[in-house]
Short mmCIF file of C-alpha atoms in Angstrom, two decimals:
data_model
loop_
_atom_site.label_atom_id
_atom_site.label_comp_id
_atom_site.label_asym_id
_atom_site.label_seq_id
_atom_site.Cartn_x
_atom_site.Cartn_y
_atom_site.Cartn_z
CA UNK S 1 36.30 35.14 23.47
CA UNK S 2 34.86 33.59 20.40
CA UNK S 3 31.93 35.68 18.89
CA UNK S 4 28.35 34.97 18.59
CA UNK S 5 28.86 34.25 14.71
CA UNK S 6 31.46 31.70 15.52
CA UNK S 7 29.11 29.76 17.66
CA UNK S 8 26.32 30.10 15.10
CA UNK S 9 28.47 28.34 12.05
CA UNK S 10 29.31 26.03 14.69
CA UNK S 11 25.78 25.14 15.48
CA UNK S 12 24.47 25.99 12.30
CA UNK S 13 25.26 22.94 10.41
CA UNK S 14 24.89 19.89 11.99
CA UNK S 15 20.72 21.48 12.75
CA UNK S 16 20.44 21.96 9.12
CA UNK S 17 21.84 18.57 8.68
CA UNK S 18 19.50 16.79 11.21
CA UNK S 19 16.91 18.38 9.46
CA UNK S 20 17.62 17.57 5.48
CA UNK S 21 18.10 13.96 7.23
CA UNK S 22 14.63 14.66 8.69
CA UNK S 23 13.27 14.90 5.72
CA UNK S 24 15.35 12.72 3.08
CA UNK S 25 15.61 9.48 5.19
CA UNK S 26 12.29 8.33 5.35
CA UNK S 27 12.11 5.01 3.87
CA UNK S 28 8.72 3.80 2.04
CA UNK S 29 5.68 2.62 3.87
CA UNK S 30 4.98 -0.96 3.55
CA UNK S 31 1.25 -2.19 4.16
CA UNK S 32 1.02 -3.88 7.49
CA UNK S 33 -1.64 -6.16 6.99
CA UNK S 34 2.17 -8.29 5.29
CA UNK S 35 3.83 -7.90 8.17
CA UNK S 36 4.25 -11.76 8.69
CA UNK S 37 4.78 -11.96 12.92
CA UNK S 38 3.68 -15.45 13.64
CA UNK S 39 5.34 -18.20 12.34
CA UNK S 40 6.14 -21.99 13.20
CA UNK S 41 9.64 -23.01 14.47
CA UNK S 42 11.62 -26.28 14.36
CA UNK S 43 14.86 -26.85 14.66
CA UNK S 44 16.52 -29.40 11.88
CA UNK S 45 19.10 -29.48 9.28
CA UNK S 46 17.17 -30.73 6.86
CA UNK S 47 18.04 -28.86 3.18
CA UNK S 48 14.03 -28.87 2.15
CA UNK S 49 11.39 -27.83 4.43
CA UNK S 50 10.86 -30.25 6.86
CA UNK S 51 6.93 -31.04 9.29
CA UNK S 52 5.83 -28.79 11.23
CA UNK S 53 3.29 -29.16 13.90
CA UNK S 54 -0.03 -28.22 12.36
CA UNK S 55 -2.09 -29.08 15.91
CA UNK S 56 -0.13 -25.97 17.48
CA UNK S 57 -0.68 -22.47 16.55
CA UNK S 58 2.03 -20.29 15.24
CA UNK S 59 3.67 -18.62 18.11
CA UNK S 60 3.48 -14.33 17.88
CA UNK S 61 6.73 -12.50 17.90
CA UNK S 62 5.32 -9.35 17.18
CA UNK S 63 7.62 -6.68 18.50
CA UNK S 64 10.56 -8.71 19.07
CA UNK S 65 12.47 -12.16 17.27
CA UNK S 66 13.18 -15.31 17.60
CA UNK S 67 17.03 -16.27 18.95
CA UNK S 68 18.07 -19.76 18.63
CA UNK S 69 21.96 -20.06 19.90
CA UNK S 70 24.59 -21.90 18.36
CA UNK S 71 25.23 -26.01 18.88
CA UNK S 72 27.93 -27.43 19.53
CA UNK S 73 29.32 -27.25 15.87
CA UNK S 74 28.94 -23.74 15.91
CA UNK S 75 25.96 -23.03 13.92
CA UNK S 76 22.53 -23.22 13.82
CA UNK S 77 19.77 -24.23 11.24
CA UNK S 78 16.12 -23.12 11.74
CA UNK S 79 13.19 -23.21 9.98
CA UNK S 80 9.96 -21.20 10.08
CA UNK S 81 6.82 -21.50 8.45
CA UNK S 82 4.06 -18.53 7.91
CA UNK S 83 0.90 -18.77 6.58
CA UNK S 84 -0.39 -16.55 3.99
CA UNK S 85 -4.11 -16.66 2.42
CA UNK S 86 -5.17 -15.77 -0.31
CA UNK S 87 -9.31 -15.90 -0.76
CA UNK S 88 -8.49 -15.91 -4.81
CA UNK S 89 -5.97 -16.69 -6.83
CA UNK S 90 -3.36 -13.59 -6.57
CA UNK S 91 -1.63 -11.78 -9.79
CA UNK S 92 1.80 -10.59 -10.98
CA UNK S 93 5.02 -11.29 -9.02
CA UNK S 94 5.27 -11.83 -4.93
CA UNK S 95 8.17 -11.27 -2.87
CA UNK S 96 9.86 -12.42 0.33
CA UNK S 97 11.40 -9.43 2.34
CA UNK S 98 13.75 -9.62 5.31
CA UNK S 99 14.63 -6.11 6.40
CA UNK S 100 16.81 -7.43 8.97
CA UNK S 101 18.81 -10.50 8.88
CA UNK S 102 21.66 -12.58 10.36
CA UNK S 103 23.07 -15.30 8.33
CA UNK S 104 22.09 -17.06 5.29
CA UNK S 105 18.57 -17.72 3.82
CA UNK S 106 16.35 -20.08 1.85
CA UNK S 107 13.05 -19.28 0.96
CA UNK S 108 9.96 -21.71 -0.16
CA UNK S 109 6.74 -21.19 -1.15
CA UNK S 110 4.33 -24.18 -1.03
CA UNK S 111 7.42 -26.13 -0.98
CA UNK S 112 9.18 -25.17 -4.23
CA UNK S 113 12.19 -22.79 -3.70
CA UNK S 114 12.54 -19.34 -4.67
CA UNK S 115 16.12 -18.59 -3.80
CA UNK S 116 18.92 -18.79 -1.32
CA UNK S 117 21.88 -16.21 -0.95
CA UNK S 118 24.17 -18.69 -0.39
CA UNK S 119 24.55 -22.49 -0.70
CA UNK S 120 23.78 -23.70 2.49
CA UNK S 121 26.65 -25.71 3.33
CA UNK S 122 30.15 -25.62 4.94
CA UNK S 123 32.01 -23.09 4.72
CA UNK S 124 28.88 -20.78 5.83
CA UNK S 125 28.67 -17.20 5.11
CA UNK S 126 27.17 -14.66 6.88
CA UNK S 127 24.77 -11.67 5.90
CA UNK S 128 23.45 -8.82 7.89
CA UNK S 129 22.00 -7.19 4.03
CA UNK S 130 17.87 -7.55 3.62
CA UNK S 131 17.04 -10.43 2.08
CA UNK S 132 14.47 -10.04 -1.03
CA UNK S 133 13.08 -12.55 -3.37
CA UNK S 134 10.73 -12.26 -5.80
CA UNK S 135 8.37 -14.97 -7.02
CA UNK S 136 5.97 -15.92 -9.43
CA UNK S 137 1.70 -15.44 -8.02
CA UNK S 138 1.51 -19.01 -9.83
CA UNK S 139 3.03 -20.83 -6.52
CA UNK S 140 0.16 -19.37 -4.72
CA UNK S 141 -3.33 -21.09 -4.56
CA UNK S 142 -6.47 -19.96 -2.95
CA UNK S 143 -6.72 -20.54 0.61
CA UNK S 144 -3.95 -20.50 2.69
CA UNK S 145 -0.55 -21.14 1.84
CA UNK S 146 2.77 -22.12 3.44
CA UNK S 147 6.00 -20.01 3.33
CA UNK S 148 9.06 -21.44 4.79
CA UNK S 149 12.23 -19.81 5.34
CA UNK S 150 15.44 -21.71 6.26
CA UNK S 151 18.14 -20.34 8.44
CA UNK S 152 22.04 -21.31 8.63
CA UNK S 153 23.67 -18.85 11.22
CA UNK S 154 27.49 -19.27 12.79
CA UNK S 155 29.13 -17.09 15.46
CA UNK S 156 26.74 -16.26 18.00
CA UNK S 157 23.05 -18.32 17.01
CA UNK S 158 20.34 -17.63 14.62
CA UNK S 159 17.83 -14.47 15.12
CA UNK S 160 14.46 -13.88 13.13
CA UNK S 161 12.40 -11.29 12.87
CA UNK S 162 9.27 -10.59 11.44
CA UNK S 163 9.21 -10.36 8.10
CA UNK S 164 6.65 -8.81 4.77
CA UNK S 165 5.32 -10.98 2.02
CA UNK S 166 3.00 -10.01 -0.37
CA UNK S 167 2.87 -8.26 -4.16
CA UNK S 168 6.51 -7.77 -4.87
CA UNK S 169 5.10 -3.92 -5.83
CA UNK S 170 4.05 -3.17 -2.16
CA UNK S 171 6.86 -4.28 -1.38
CA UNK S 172 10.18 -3.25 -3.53
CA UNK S 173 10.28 0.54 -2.85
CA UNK S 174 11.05 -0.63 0.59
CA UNK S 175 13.56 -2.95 0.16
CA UNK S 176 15.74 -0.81 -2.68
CA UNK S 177 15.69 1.91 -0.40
CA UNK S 178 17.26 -0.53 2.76
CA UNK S 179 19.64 -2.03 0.26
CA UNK S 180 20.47 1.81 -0.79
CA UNK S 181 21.49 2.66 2.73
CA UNK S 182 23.04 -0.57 4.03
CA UNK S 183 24.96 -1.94 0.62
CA UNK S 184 25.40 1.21 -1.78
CA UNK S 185 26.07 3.71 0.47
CA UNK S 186 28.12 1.46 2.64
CA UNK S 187 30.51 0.50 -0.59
CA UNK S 188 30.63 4.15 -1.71
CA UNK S 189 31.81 5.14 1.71
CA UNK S 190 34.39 3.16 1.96
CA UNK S 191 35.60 3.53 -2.01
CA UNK S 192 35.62 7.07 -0.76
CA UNK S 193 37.88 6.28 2.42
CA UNK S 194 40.16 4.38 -0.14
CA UNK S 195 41.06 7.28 -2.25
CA UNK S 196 41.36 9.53 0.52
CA UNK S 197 43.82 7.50 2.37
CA UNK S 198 45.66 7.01 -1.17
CA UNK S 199 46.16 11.01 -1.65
CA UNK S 200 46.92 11.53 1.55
CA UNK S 201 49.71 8.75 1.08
CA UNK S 202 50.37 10.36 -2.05
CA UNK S 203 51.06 13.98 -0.68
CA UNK S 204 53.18 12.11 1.78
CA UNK S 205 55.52 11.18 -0.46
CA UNK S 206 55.96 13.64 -2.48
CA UNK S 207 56.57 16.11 0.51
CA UNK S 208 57.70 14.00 2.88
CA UNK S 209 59.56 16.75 4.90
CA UNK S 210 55.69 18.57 5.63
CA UNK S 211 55.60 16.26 8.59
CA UNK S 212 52.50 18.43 9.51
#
């Protein structure tokens, strides 16, 4: 039967693993006083941010999102609104981070754009990378302020979750180490995958008769 030092290299590696992984994938803290979690919904295809309801409060999805399903020309466009005050007049560079998303995304400030990752028009892409945007304190003003975010969604409907803004330096170390694992990594892996598969077809034929 196998040995007691066959069972330990078997078991041996995927613990140490598990526990490097432990320790390496911990991605940075974000403040959550930015956690944004209530926001204002409405429903419109409008390409710049259109009224919202100011004599209703902003509903709370804290601990869960916002799905909106698809019409009947398979995709949906939704806009929310969060409010962010500022008691003085901020410094530096903000930002606008989605750690999760589902789609493609427009972001405004007071109602001047920051930045989309896609036009948002036919033919629509889709995302499922965090969505980050920087932008300049001057768009802020003290008191509160308005930040809209415009969604565009096809398959299955539009989801949103909620999402950080605040000093882009709060709020970076976060969102490079998300893009790390769910872009870089992802493109290295499979770059990887590609040049395995090409030696193996390689080996293949030059020794075609090692059918093993």
């Amino acid at each position: 039967g196998p040995s007691v030092g066959y069972w330990i290299s078997l078991l041996l590696p995927p613990c140490i693993f598990l526990a490097l992984m432990a320790v390496v994938d911990r991605a940075p803290p974000i403040d959550p006083a930015l956690l944004r979690d209530q926001f204002r919904i409405v429903i419109s295809d409008s390409e710049q941010p259109p009224p919202f309801r100011e004599d209703l409060p902003p509903e709370d999805y804290a601990g869960y999102m916002d799905y909106t399903p698809v019409a009947a020309n398979n995709f949906t466009s939704v806009w929310y609104q969060v409010e962010v005050e500022t008691p003085t007049a901020p410094q530096g560079l903000w930002a606008v981070y989605l750690p999760i998303s589902g789609g493609m995304h427009a972001i405004f400030v007071n109602g001047a754009p920051i930045g989309q990752n896609a036009p948002m028009r036919p033919p629509y892409s889709y995302f499922r990378t965090p969505v980050y945007f920087e932008f300049s304190s001057a768009l802020l003003r003290p008191g509160v302020n308005k930040v809209e975010v415009h969604l565009v969604s096809v398959r299955y409907g539009g989801y949103m979750f909620p999402f950080y803004v605040g000093p882009a330096q709060s709020i970076k170390p976060a969102h490079a180490y998300a893009s790390f694992l769910q872009v870089t990594l992802v493109h290295a892996a499979i770059v990887a995958m590609l040049l395995i598969s090409l030696l193996t077809l390689g080996l293949f034929w030059v020794r075609p008769v090692e059918t093993g």
